[in-house]
């Protein structure tokens, strides 16, 4: 049963005006930031948001600030009309889809060319590449170096910055992030604490397809064969969880076993780490709530997955 | 004639609650961030703020995040009761003084000690020195390197971060910054643009004492003799402005003349730069609206001053 079509807003001033009008009427607002090409995982974030607030805003924006020039920004999948259809299927409904064109375009003042000239040779993200004068970045200086941050050094800088921008534009009461991107969720929590945002951050559980693969917009790029092989990730995570429950707590052995299984299936490991659930420090032994985080390539597709292990 | 005593709020949640209550009643809020030890310059910022909004919040907080461990945090002057008296003298009045104890203290969770251990040897500000887990910083990556940023490399990182925190706590409609801290004013403007804050930034003119010295809380540390000598700064800035009006547009000659006069008076130059008013790029010739920015030491006191030169 489809809900009413959400209001689609692309202008940031209009978006803020909507939020302020609603808040002046005493309504609470939830924000679910996405990069579009929605799947059941995203819809579960919206369902989580609906538990906390009266109104729901979903943002759909592929953030160039978190991609480096050699990453897959240009091939990141999109299907806006399909996304709207999916959003209309959510029981309870979505009120607004915030779908900006370019959140780093501030118009070209006299000084932009010069600013850009000054920074030549310092192109690290797809925003700097486009050269429109954006120069303010939010850094969560310790956490940003972990997990995905090691192989994608500008990734979390871009994430923290775009989330700051979305918080300032949408001014939500609650924002929901998926625990699939475990470090991202922790980084946003830390940022909200450190910068005193008046926003409550909620983490929503990782969703899997029936075969066990963690849901991701990037899965669409997998061939059937690659997909079958990529199941080695979730299978070995479940196996590690089971092994721990049976008393295996040595992190090196748990990681070696997982790495072996994924490589056996043809995957290329980016990282496989078992870390403390709170501060994401490396563990050598599972003696407190942990999370096993994995990133691996199958063909040209980089997949991430994780499993909380509570001893 | 004294106004009513302002409401003094030290808790950040209480501060945000006050602002939200006022906004829900349709009232607009101006914020004047200060580090206390107020003088006429600060009061002029409040007068500027009163032009734009119905209610005025003045924050008084010496921000450790913008001081490095070898700077003058511990001797920064303060006089809270004197400040309140001065605020009560402002026609139109101040509604709230936000006077937090420590904006970087988030309570000590299990992970803080470890977080701190991880960062040993990376103490660059007085916040990191106190080791309480703050790790999120806002960087305006180009502008922060100019002027005061050269001799105080963490200064503008600290300023941008504390202003972000204050914006998120007070949620003002307008914020007023003095043009005495010219680059700070430009950095906050850039940050607000880049991070999409829903706050209007207003710049307020530099104020001088009758003898010409730019007003500053640090002036209290000058001996009478040092103060007399420090007048060389404002005198040579006025002289440069006059020379430009007479046709002298060569920046090197203008700077040399000012540097000579200040050194002659016993001052130690930190920087003397003539830059574009908009992008703060160095100029070799005054052929567009410029600003002549100076920082110099007299004894242990670092003074800054500037002069806009509109050709």
Coordinates of C-alpha atoms in Angstrom, one line a residue:
Chain A
X1 CA 0.0 0.0 0.0
X2 CA 1.7 3.2 -1.2
X3 CA 1.8 6.4 0.9
X4 CA 1.5 9.8 -0.5
X5 CA 4.4 11.0 -2.6
X6 CA 6.9 12.8 -0.3
X7 CA 7.6 16.5 -0.9
X8 CA 10.8 16.8 -2.9
X9 CA 13.0 19.7 -1.9
X10 CA 16.3 20.5 -3.7
X11 CA 17.0 24.0 -2.4
X12 CA 18.7 24.2 1.0
X13 CA 17.0 27.4 2.2
X14 CA 13.7 25.9 1.3
X15 CA 14.6 22.8 3.2
X16 CA 15.6 24.7 6.4
X17 CA 12.4 26.8 6.1
X18 CA 10.3 23.6 6.0
X19 CA 12.0 22.3 9.1
X20 CA 11.7 25.5 11.0
X21 CA 8.0 25.8 10.1
X22 CA 7.4 22.2 11.3
X23 CA 9.4 22.8 14.5
X24 CA 7.5 26.0 15.2
X25 CA 4.4 23.8 15.2
X26 CA 6.0 21.6 17.8
X27 CA 6.8 18.7 15.4
X28 CA 9.9 16.6 15.8
X29 CA 12.0 15.7 12.7
X30 CA 14.1 12.7 11.9
X31 CA 16.8 12.7 9.3
X32 CA 18.0 9.6 7.3
X33 CA 21.0 10.6 5.2
X34 CA 21.5 8.4 2.1
X35 CA 23.4 8.4 -1.2
X36 CA 20.3 7.0 -2.9
X37 CA 19.9 3.7 -4.8
X38 CA 17.9 2.6 -1.8
X39 CA 17.5 -0.9 -0.6
X40 CA 15.8 -2.6 2.3
X41 CA 18.7 -1.6 4.5
X42 CA 17.9 2.1 4.0
X43 CA 14.2 1.4 4.5
X44 CA 15.0 -0.1 7.9
X45 CA 16.8 3.1 8.8
X46 CA 13.6 5.0 8.0
X47 CA 11.6 2.6 10.1
X48 CA 14.0 3.2 12.9
X49 CA 13.6 7.0 12.5
X50 CA 9.8 6.7 12.6
X51 CA 10.1 5.3 16.1
X52 CA 11.6 8.5 17.4
X53 CA 10.0 11.5 15.6
X54 CA 6.8 12.6 14.0
X55 CA 8.2 13.7 10.7
X56 CA 10.9 12.1 8.5
X57 CA 13.3 13.6 6.0
X58 CA 15.4 11.4 3.8
X59 CA 18.3 13.0 2.0
X60 CA 19.5 11.6 -1.3
X61 CA 22.9 13.0 -2.2
X62 CA 26.0 11.3 -3.5
X63 CA 28.6 13.3 -1.6
X64 CA 31.7 14.1 -3.8
X65 CA 33.6 15.2 -0.6
X66 CA 34.1 11.6 0.5
X67 CA 35.4 10.3 -2.8
X68 CA 39.0 10.8 -3.9
X69 CA 39.5 11.5 -7.6
X70 CA 40.5 7.8 -8.2
X71 CA 37.4 6.4 -6.6
X72 CA 34.0 5.4 -8.0
X73 CA 32.1 8.6 -7.8
X74 CA 31.1 8.6 -11.5
X75 CA 29.9 5.1 -11.4
X76 CA 28.0 5.2 -8.1
X77 CA 24.6 3.8 -9.0
X78 CA 21.5 6.0 -8.9
X79 CA 17.8 5.5 -9.5
X80 CA 15.9 8.5 -8.2
X81 CA 12.4 7.5 -9.4
X82 CA 12.9 4.0 -8.1
X83 CA 14.0 5.5 -4.8
X84 CA 10.8 7.6 -4.5
X85 CA 8.7 4.5 -5.2
X86 CA 10.5 2.5 -2.5
X87 CA 10.1 5.4 0.0
X88 CA 6.4 5.4 -0.7
X89 CA 6.2 1.8 0.3
X90 CA 7.4 2.5 3.9
X91 CA 4.6 2.2 6.4
X92 CA 4.2 5.5 8.1
X93 CA 5.7 7.3 5.2
X94 CA 8.4 9.8 4.4
X95 CA 7.5 13.5 4.5
X96 CA 10.4 15.1 2.6
X97 CA 13.1 13.9 0.2
X98 CA 16.0 16.4 0.3
X99 CA 17.7 16.0 -3.0
X100 CA 20.2 18.9 -3.6
X101 CA 22.0 19.3 -6.8
X102 CA 25.4 20.4 -5.5
X103 CA 26.1 21.2 -1.8
X104 CA 29.5 22.5 -2.5
X105 CA 28.5 25.1 -5.1
X106 CA 28.3 28.6 -3.5
X107 CA 28.2 30.6 -6.6
X108 CA 31.4 32.0 -8.1
X109 CA 32.5 35.2 -6.3
X110 CA 35.5 37.2 -7.5
X111 CA 37.9 35.4 -5.2
X112 CA 37.1 31.8 -6.1
X113 CA 39.5 31.5 -8.9
X114 CA 42.3 32.9 -6.8
X115 CA 41.5 30.7 -3.9
X116 CA 41.6 27.7 -6.2
X117 CA 44.9 28.8 -7.7
X118 CA 46.4 28.9 -4.2
X119 CA 45.6 25.3 -3.6
X120 CA 46.8 23.8 -6.9
X121 CA 48.5 20.5 -6.4
X122 CA 46.4 19.7 -3.3
X123 CA 43.5 17.9 -4.9
X124 CA 42.5 15.1 -2.6
X125 CA 38.7 14.8 -3.0
X126 CA 36.3 15.2 -5.8
X127 CA 35.2 18.5 -4.3
X128 CA 38.7 20.0 -4.5
X129 CA 38.9 18.7 -8.0
X130 CA 35.9 20.7 -9.1
X131 CA 37.5 23.8 -7.7
X132 CA 34.6 25.8 -6.3
X133 CA 36.2 27.2 -3.3
X134 CA 35.0 24.9 -0.5
X135 CA 37.7 24.8 2.1
X136 CA 36.1 23.9 5.5
X137 CA 36.3 20.4 6.7
X138 CA 35.3 18.7 9.9
X139 CA 37.9 16.2 11.2
X140 CA 37.4 13.6 13.9
X141 CA 41.1 13.3 14.2
X142 CA 41.6 9.9 16.0
X143 CA 38.7 7.8 14.9
X144 CA 39.0 8.9 11.2
X145 CA 42.3 7.0 10.9
X146 CA 40.8 3.6 11.6
X147 CA 39.3 0.8 9.4
X148 CA 38.1 2.3 6.1
X149 CA 40.0 5.5 7.0
X150 CA 43.3 3.6 6.4
X151 CA 42.7 2.9 2.7
X152 CA 40.5 5.9 2.2
X153 CA 42.2 8.7 4.0
X154 CA 39.8 11.5 3.1
X155 CA 36.6 9.4 3.4
X156 CA 35.6 10.3 7.0
X157 CA 36.6 13.9 6.6
X158 CA 34.1 14.0 3.8
X159 CA 31.4 12.1 5.8
X160 CA 31.7 14.3 8.9
X161 CA 31.6 17.4 6.8
X162 CA 28.5 16.5 4.7
X163 CA 26.7 15.3 7.8
X164 CA 27.5 18.7 9.5
X165 CA 26.1 20.4 6.4
X166 CA 23.0 18.3 6.4
X167 CA 22.4 18.8 10.1
X168 CA 22.7 22.6 9.6
X169 CA 20.3 22.5 6.6
X170 CA 17.7 20.1 7.9
X171 CA 18.1 20.9 11.6
X172 CA 16.7 17.5 12.7
X173 CA 16.0 16.3 16.3
X174 CA 17.2 12.7 15.5
X175 CA 19.5 11.3 12.8
X176 CA 19.7 7.6 12.0
X177 CA 22.9 5.9 10.7
X178 CA 23.4 2.2 9.8
X179 CA 25.7 0.1 11.9
X180 CA 26.8 -1.5 8.7
X181 CA 29.1 1.5 8.4
X182 CA 30.2 0.9 12.0
X183 CA 33.0 3.4 12.2
X184 CA 30.9 6.0 10.4
X185 CA 28.3 5.6 13.1
X186 CA 30.9 6.0 15.8
X187 CA 32.5 9.0 14.1
X188 CA 29.1 10.8 13.8
X189 CA 28.4 10.1 17.5
X190 CA 31.8 11.5 18.5
X191 CA 31.4 14.5 16.2
X192 CA 27.9 15.3 17.7
X193 CA 29.4 15.1 21.2
X194 CA 32.5 17.2 20.4
X195 CA 30.7 19.9 18.4
X196 CA 27.6 20.0 20.7
X197 CA 25.1 19.4 17.9
X198 CA 21.5 19.4 19.3
X199 CA 20.8 16.1 17.4
X200 CA 20.3 12.6 18.8
X201 CA 22.2 10.0 16.8
X202 CA 20.6 6.6 16.5
X203 CA 22.3 3.4 15.2
X204 CA 20.3 1.0 13.2
X205 CA 21.2 -2.7 12.7
X206 CA 22.9 -4.1 9.6
X207 CA 20.6 -5.7 7.2
X208 CA 21.4 -8.8 5.1
X209 CA 19.9 -10.4 2.0
X210 CA 18.5 -13.9 2.5
X211 CA 21.8 -15.4 1.3
X212 CA 23.6 -13.4 4.1
X213 CA 25.3 -10.7 2.0
X214 CA 25.2 -7.3 3.8
X215 CA 22.9 -5.0 1.8
X216 CA 24.7 -2.3 -0.1
X217 CA 24.0 -0.1 -3.1
X218 CA 27.3 -1.4 -4.6
X219 CA 26.1 -5.0 -4.7
X220 CA 24.4 -4.3 -8.0
X221 CA 27.8 -4.2 -9.6
X222 CA 28.6 -7.8 -8.6
X223 CA 28.2 -10.5 -11.2
X224 CA 26.3 -13.6 -10.1
X225 CA 29.5 -15.5 -9.8
X226 CA 31.2 -12.7 -7.8
X227 CA 28.1 -12.5 -5.6
X228 CA 28.3 -16.2 -4.8
X229 CA 32.0 -15.8 -3.9
X230 CA 31.4 -12.6 -1.8
X231 CA 29.2 -14.7 0.5
X232 CA 32.5 -15.9 2.0
X233 CA 32.6 -12.6 3.9
X234 CA 29.3 -13.0 5.8
X235 CA 29.9 -16.8 6.2
X236 CA 33.3 -16.3 7.8
X237 CA 31.9 -13.6 10.1
X238 CA 29.2 -15.9 11.3
X239 CA 31.8 -18.6 11.7
X240 CA 34.0 -16.3 13.8
X241 CA 31.1 -15.4 16.0
X242 CA 30.3 -19.1 16.5
X243 CA 33.9 -19.9 17.2
X244 CA 34.1 -17.2 19.8
X245 CA 30.9 -18.5 21.5
X246 CA 32.7 -21.9 21.6
X247 CA 35.7 -20.3 23.5
X248 CA 38.0 -19.1 20.7
X249 CA 39.1 -15.6 21.8
X250 CA 42.4 -15.2 20.0
X251 CA 42.0 -12.4 17.6
X252 CA 44.9 -13.3 15.4
X253 CA 43.6 -16.9 14.8
X254 CA 40.0 -15.6 14.2
X255 CA 41.3 -13.1 11.7
X256 CA 43.6 -15.5 9.9
X257 CA 40.8 -18.0 9.5
X258 CA 38.5 -15.3 8.0
X259 CA 41.2 -13.9 5.7
X260 CA 42.0 -17.4 4.5
X261 CA 38.4 -18.1 3.6
X262 CA 37.9 -14.8 1.8
X263 CA 41.1 -15.1 -0.2
X264 CA 40.2 -18.8 -1.0
X265 CA 37.0 -17.5 -2.6
X266 CA 39.0 -15.0 -4.7
X267 CA 38.5 -11.9 -2.6
X268 CA 41.2 -9.3 -1.9
X269 CA 41.3 -8.2 1.7
X270 CA 41.4 -4.5 2.4
X271 CA 41.3 -4.9 6.1
X272 CA 40.0 -7.5 8.7
X273 CA 40.1 -6.1 12.2
X274 CA 38.6 -7.1 15.6
X275 CA 38.1 -3.9 17.7
X276 CA 36.6 -2.7 20.9
X277 CA 32.9 -1.8 20.3
X278 CA 33.3 1.6 22.1
X279 CA 36.6 3.1 21.1
X280 CA 37.4 0.9 18.1
X281 CA 40.9 0.0 19.4
X282 CA 42.5 -3.2 18.1
X283 CA 42.0 -6.2 20.3
X284 CA 44.4 -9.1 20.6
X285 CA 41.9 -11.1 22.7
X286 CA 38.1 -10.9 22.8
X287 CA 37.6 -10.0 26.4
X288 CA 35.0 -7.3 26.0
X289 CA 32.2 -6.3 23.6
X290 CA 33.9 -6.4 20.2
X291 CA 33.1 -5.9 16.5
X292 CA 34.8 -7.8 13.7
X293 CA 35.0 -5.4 10.7
X294 CA 36.0 -6.5 7.2
X295 CA 36.5 -4.8 3.9
X296 CA 37.3 -6.8 0.8
X297 CA 37.3 -6.5 -3.0
X298 CA 35.6 -8.9 -5.3
X299 CA 36.5 -7.8 -8.8
X300 CA 36.1 -4.0 -8.9
X301 CA 33.6 -3.9 -6.1
X302 CA 34.7 -3.1 -2.5
X303 CA 32.4 -4.6 0.1
X304 CA 32.3 -4.0 3.8
X305 CA 30.6 -6.0 6.5
X306 CA 30.8 -6.4 10.3
X307 CA 29.6 -8.6 13.2
X308 CA 29.2 -7.5 16.8
X309 CA 30.6 -10.2 19.1
X310 CA 29.4 -9.8 22.7
X311 CA 31.2 -12.1 25.1
Chain B
X1 CA 21.3 53.8 33.7
X2 CA 21.6 50.2 34.4
X3 CA 19.4 47.5 32.8
X4 CA 18.1 44.4 34.6
X5 CA 20.7 41.8 35.3
X6 CA 21.0 39.3 32.5
X7 CA 20.1 35.7 33.0
X8 CA 23.4 33.8 33.6
X9 CA 23.4 30.3 32.1
X10 CA 26.4 27.9 32.5
X11 CA 24.8 24.6 31.4
X12 CA 24.7 24.0 27.6
X13 CA 21.4 22.1 27.6
X14 CA 19.8 24.8 29.5
X15 CA 21.2 27.4 27.1
X16 CA 19.8 25.5 24.1
X17 CA 16.5 25.1 25.8
X18 CA 16.2 28.9 26.4
X19 CA 17.0 29.6 22.8
X20 CA 14.5 27.1 21.5
X21 CA 11.8 28.4 23.8
X22 CA 12.4 31.9 22.6
X23 CA 12.4 30.9 19.0
X24 CA 9.2 29.0 19.4
X25 CA 7.8 32.3 20.5
X26 CA 8.9 33.9 17.2
X27 CA 11.8 35.8 18.8
X28 CA 15.2 36.2 17.0
X29 CA 18.5 35.7 18.8
X30 CA 21.8 37.5 18.4
X31 CA 25.0 35.9 19.7
X32 CA 28.2 37.9 20.6
X33 CA 31.0 35.4 21.5
X34 CA 33.6 36.9 23.8
X35 CA 36.4 35.7 26.1
X36 CA 35.3 38.1 28.8
X37 CA 37.3 41.0 30.4
X38 CA 35.0 43.2 28.3
X39 CA 35.8 46.7 27.0
X40 CA 34.0 49.3 24.9
X41 CA 34.9 47.2 21.8
X42 CA 32.8 44.3 23.0
X43 CA 30.0 46.6 24.0
X44 CA 30.0 48.0 20.4
X45 CA 29.5 44.4 19.2
X46 CA 26.5 44.1 21.4
X47 CA 25.1 47.4 20.1
X48 CA 25.6 46.0 16.6
X49 CA 23.7 42.8 17.5
X50 CA 20.8 44.8 18.9
X51 CA 20.2 46.2 15.5
X52 CA 19.5 42.8 14.0
X53 CA 17.6 40.7 16.6
X54 CA 15.1 41.0 19.4
X55 CA 17.2 39.1 22.0
X56 CA 20.9 39.1 22.7
X57 CA 23.1 36.4 24.2
X58 CA 26.7 37.2 25.1
X59 CA 29.0 34.2 25.7
X60 CA 32.0 34.6 28.1
X61 CA 34.4 31.7 27.7
X62 CA 38.1 31.7 27.4
X63 CA 38.5 28.9 24.8
X64 CA 41.5 26.6 25.7
X65 CA 41.2 25.1 22.2
X66 CA 42.8 28.2 20.5
X67 CA 45.8 28.4 22.9
X68 CA 48.8 26.3 22.5
X69 CA 50.5 25.1 25.7
X70 CA 53.1 27.8 25.5
X71 CA 50.7 30.6 25.1
X72 CA 49.0 32.9 27.7
X73 CA 45.9 30.9 28.6
X74 CA 46.7 30.9 32.3
X75 CA 47.2 34.7 32.4
X76 CA 44.4 35.7 30.2
X77 CA 42.6 38.4 32.2
X78 CA 39.1 37.9 33.6
X79 CA 36.7 39.9 35.7
X80 CA 33.3 38.3 35.6
X81 CA 31.4 40.6 37.9
X82 CA 32.9 43.6 36.2
X83 CA 31.8 42.2 32.9
X84 CA 28.2 41.8 34.1
X85 CA 28.2 45.4 35.3
X86 CA 29.4 46.6 31.9
X87 CA 26.8 44.5 30.1
X88 CA 24.1 46.1 32.3
X89 CA 25.2 49.5 31.0
X90 CA 24.4 48.6 27.4
X91 CA 21.2 50.5 26.2
X92 CA 18.7 47.9 25.1
X93 CA 20.3 45.3 27.4
X94 CA 21.6 41.8 27.2
X95 CA 19.2 38.9 27.9
X96 CA 21.6 36.0 28.6
X97 CA 25.2 35.6 29.5
X98 CA 26.3 32.1 28.6
X99 CA 29.2 31.3 30.9
X100 CA 30.1 27.6 30.7
X101 CA 32.7 26.1 32.9
X102 CA 34.4 23.7 30.4
X103 CA 33.0 23.1 26.9
X104 CA 35.5 20.2 26.3
X105 CA 34.5 18.1 29.3
X106 CA 32.2 15.4 28.2
X107 CA 32.5 13.3 31.4
X108 CA 34.9 10.4 31.5
X109 CA 33.7 7.3 29.8
X110 CA 35.7 4.0 29.9
X111 CA 37.4 4.9 26.6
X112 CA 38.8 8.3 27.4
X113 CA 42.0 7.2 29.0
X114 CA 42.8 4.9 26.1
X115 CA 41.9 7.6 23.6
X116 CA 44.3 9.9 25.3
X117 CA 47.0 7.3 25.5
X118 CA 46.7 6.8 21.7
X119 CA 47.5 10.5 21.2
X120 CA 50.5 10.9 23.4
X121 CA 53.1 13.2 21.9
X122 CA 50.5 15.0 19.9
X123 CA 49.7 17.8 22.3
X124 CA 49.2 21.0 20.3
X125 CA 46.5 22.9 22.2
X126 CA 45.5 23.4 25.8
X127 CA 42.5 21.1 25.2
X128 CA 44.7 18.2 24.1
X129 CA 46.9 18.8 27.0
X130 CA 44.1 18.4 29.5
X131 CA 43.3 15.0 27.8
X132 CA 39.6 14.7 28.0
X133 CA 38.9 13.0 24.7
X134 CA 37.9 15.9 22.5
X135 CA 39.1 15.1 19.0
X136 CA 36.8 16.8 16.5
X137 CA 38.1 20.0 14.9
X138 CA 36.7 22.4 12.2
X139 CA 39.4 23.5 9.8
X140 CA 39.1 26.3 7.3
X141 CA 42.0 25.0 5.4
X142 CA 43.2 27.8 3.3
X143 CA 42.4 30.9 5.3
X144 CA 43.6 29.5 8.6
X145 CA 47.2 29.6 7.3
X146 CA 47.2 33.4 6.9
X147 CA 48.2 36.3 9.2
X148 CA 47.9 35.2 12.9
X149 CA 47.7 31.6 11.7
X150 CA 51.3 31.7 10.7
X151 CA 52.7 32.2 14.2
X152 CA 49.8 30.5 15.9
X153 CA 49.1 27.4 13.8
X154 CA 46.3 25.9 15.9
X155 CA 44.6 29.3 16.6
X156 CA 42.0 29.4 13.9
X157 CA 41.3 25.6 14.2
X158 CA 40.4 26.4 17.8
X159 CA 38.3 29.5 16.9
X160 CA 36.3 27.7 14.2
X161 CA 35.7 24.8 16.5
X162 CA 34.5 26.8 19.5
X163 CA 32.3 29.0 17.3
X164 CA 30.7 25.8 15.8
X165 CA 30.1 24.6 19.3
X166 CA 28.6 27.9 20.4
X167 CA 26.4 28.0 17.3
X168 CA 25.1 24.5 18.0
X169 CA 24.4 25.3 21.7
X170 CA 22.9 28.8 21.3
X171 CA 21.4 28.3 17.9
X172 CA 21.4 32.1 17.1
X173 CA 20.0 33.8 14.0
X174 CA 22.8 36.4 13.9
X175 CA 26.3 36.3 15.3
X176 CA 28.5 39.4 15.5
X177 CA 32.3 39.4 15.2
X178 CA 34.7 42.3 15.5
X179 CA 36.7 43.4 12.4
X180 CA 39.6 43.9 14.8
X181 CA 40.2 40.2 14.4
X182 CA 39.9 40.6 10.6
X183 CA 40.9 37.1 9.5
X184 CA 38.8 35.6 12.3
X185 CA 35.8 37.4 10.9
X186 CA 36.6 36.2 7.4
X187 CA 37.2 32.6 8.6
X188 CA 33.8 32.5 10.4
X189 CA 32.1 33.9 7.3
X190 CA 33.7 31.2 5.1
X191 CA 32.9 28.4 7.7
X192 CA 29.3 29.5 7.8
X193 CA 29.1 29.4 4.1
X194 CA 30.9 26.0 3.7
X195 CA 29.1 24.2 6.5
X196 CA 25.7 25.8 5.7
X197 CA 25.0 27.2 9.2
X198 CA 21.7 28.9 9.4
X199 CA 23.4 31.9 11.0
X200 CA 24.0 35.4 9.6
X201 CA 27.5 36.7 10.3
X202 CA 27.8 40.4 10.9
X203 CA 31.2 42.2 11.1
X204 CA 31.5 45.2 13.5
X205 CA 34.1 48.0 13.2
X206 CA 37.3 48.0 15.2
X207 CA 37.2 50.3 18.2
X208 CA 40.1 52.5 19.4
X209 CA 40.8 54.2 22.7
X210 CA 41.2 58.0 22.5
X211 CA 44.9 57.7 22.0
X212 CA 44.4 55.5 19.0
X213 CA 45.3 52.1 20.5
X214 CA 43.0 49.3 19.2
X215 CA 40.9 48.1 22.2
X216 CA 41.9 44.7 23.5
X217 CA 41.6 42.7 26.7
X218 CA 45.3 42.3 26.6
X219 CA 46.0 46.0 26.8
X220 CA 45.7 45.8 30.6
X221 CA 49.1 44.0 30.6
X222 CA 50.9 47.0 29.1
X223 CA 52.9 49.3 31.3
X224 CA 52.3 53.0 30.8
X225 CA 55.6 53.2 28.9
X226 CA 54.8 50.1 26.8
X227 CA 51.4 51.6 26.0
X228 CA 53.0 54.8 24.8
X229 CA 55.3 52.9 22.6
X230 CA 52.6 50.6 21.3
X231 CA 50.8 53.6 19.8
X232 CA 53.4 53.3 17.0
X233 CA 51.2 50.6 15.6
X234 CA 48.0 52.7 15.1
X235 CA 50.0 55.8 14.2
X236 CA 51.9 54.0 11.4
X237 CA 48.6 52.4 10.2
X238 CA 47.0 55.8 9.9
X239 CA 50.1 57.1 8.2
X240 CA 50.0 54.3 5.7
X241 CA 46.3 55.0 4.9
X242 CA 47.1 58.7 4.4
X243 CA 50.1 57.8 2.2
X244 CA 48.0 55.6 0.0
X245 CA 45.4 58.4 -0.3
X246 CA 48.3 60.6 -1.5
X247 CA 49.2 58.1 -4.2
X248 CA 51.6 55.7 -2.5
X249 CA 50.5 52.2 -3.6
X250 CA 53.6 50.1 -3.3
X251 CA 53.0 47.6 -0.6
X252 CA 56.7 46.9 0.1
X253 CA 57.4 50.5 0.8
X254 CA 54.3 50.9 2.9
X255 CA 55.2 47.9 5.0
X256 CA 58.8 48.8 5.4
X257 CA 57.9 52.2 6.6
X258 CA 55.5 50.7 9.2
X259 CA 57.9 48.0 10.3
X260 CA 60.6 50.6 10.8
X261 CA 58.4 52.8 12.9
X262 CA 57.3 50.0 15.2
X263 CA 60.8 48.6 15.6
X264 CA 62.0 52.1 16.3
X265 CA 59.5 52.3 19.2
X266 CA 60.9 49.0 20.6
X267 CA 58.2 46.7 19.2
X268 CA 58.9 43.2 17.7
X269 CA 57.0 42.6 14.5
X270 CA 55.1 39.3 14.2
X271 CA 53.7 40.1 10.8
X272 CA 52.8 43.2 8.8
X273 CA 50.8 42.4 5.6
X274 CA 48.7 44.2 3.1
X275 CA 46.1 41.8 1.8
X276 CA 43.0 41.8 -0.4
X277 CA 39.9 42.6 1.7
X278 CA 38.0 39.7 0.3
X279 CA 40.3 36.7 -0.1
X280 CA 43.2 38.0 2.1
X281 CA 45.8 37.3 -0.5
X282 CA 49.0 39.2 -0.3
X283 CA 49.1 42.4 -2.5
X284 CA 52.2 43.9 -4.0
X285 CA 50.3 47.0 -5.1
X286 CA 47.1 48.5 -3.6
X287 CA 44.8 48.4 -6.6
X288 CA 41.7 47.1 -4.9
X289 CA 40.1 47.3 -1.4
X290 CA 42.9 46.2 0.9
X291 CA 43.5 45.8 4.6
X292 CA 46.8 46.4 6.3
X293 CA 47.1 43.9 9.2
X294 CA 49.8 44.0 11.9
X295 CA 50.7 42.0 14.9
X296 CA 53.6 43.1 17.1
X297 CA 54.9 42.4 20.6
X298 CA 55.6 45.0 23.2
X299 CA 57.2 43.3 26.1
X300 CA 55.2 40.1 26.7
X301 CA 52.1 41.5 25.1
X302 CA 51.1 40.6 21.6
X303 CA 48.9 43.2 20.0
X304 CA 47.1 43.2 16.7
X305 CA 45.6 46.0 14.7
X306 CA 44.4 46.6 11.1
X307 CA 43.3 49.3 8.8
X308 CA 41.0 49.0 5.8
X309 CA 42.3 50.9 2.8
X310 CA 39.8 51.6 0.1
X311 CA 41.3 53.0 -3.0

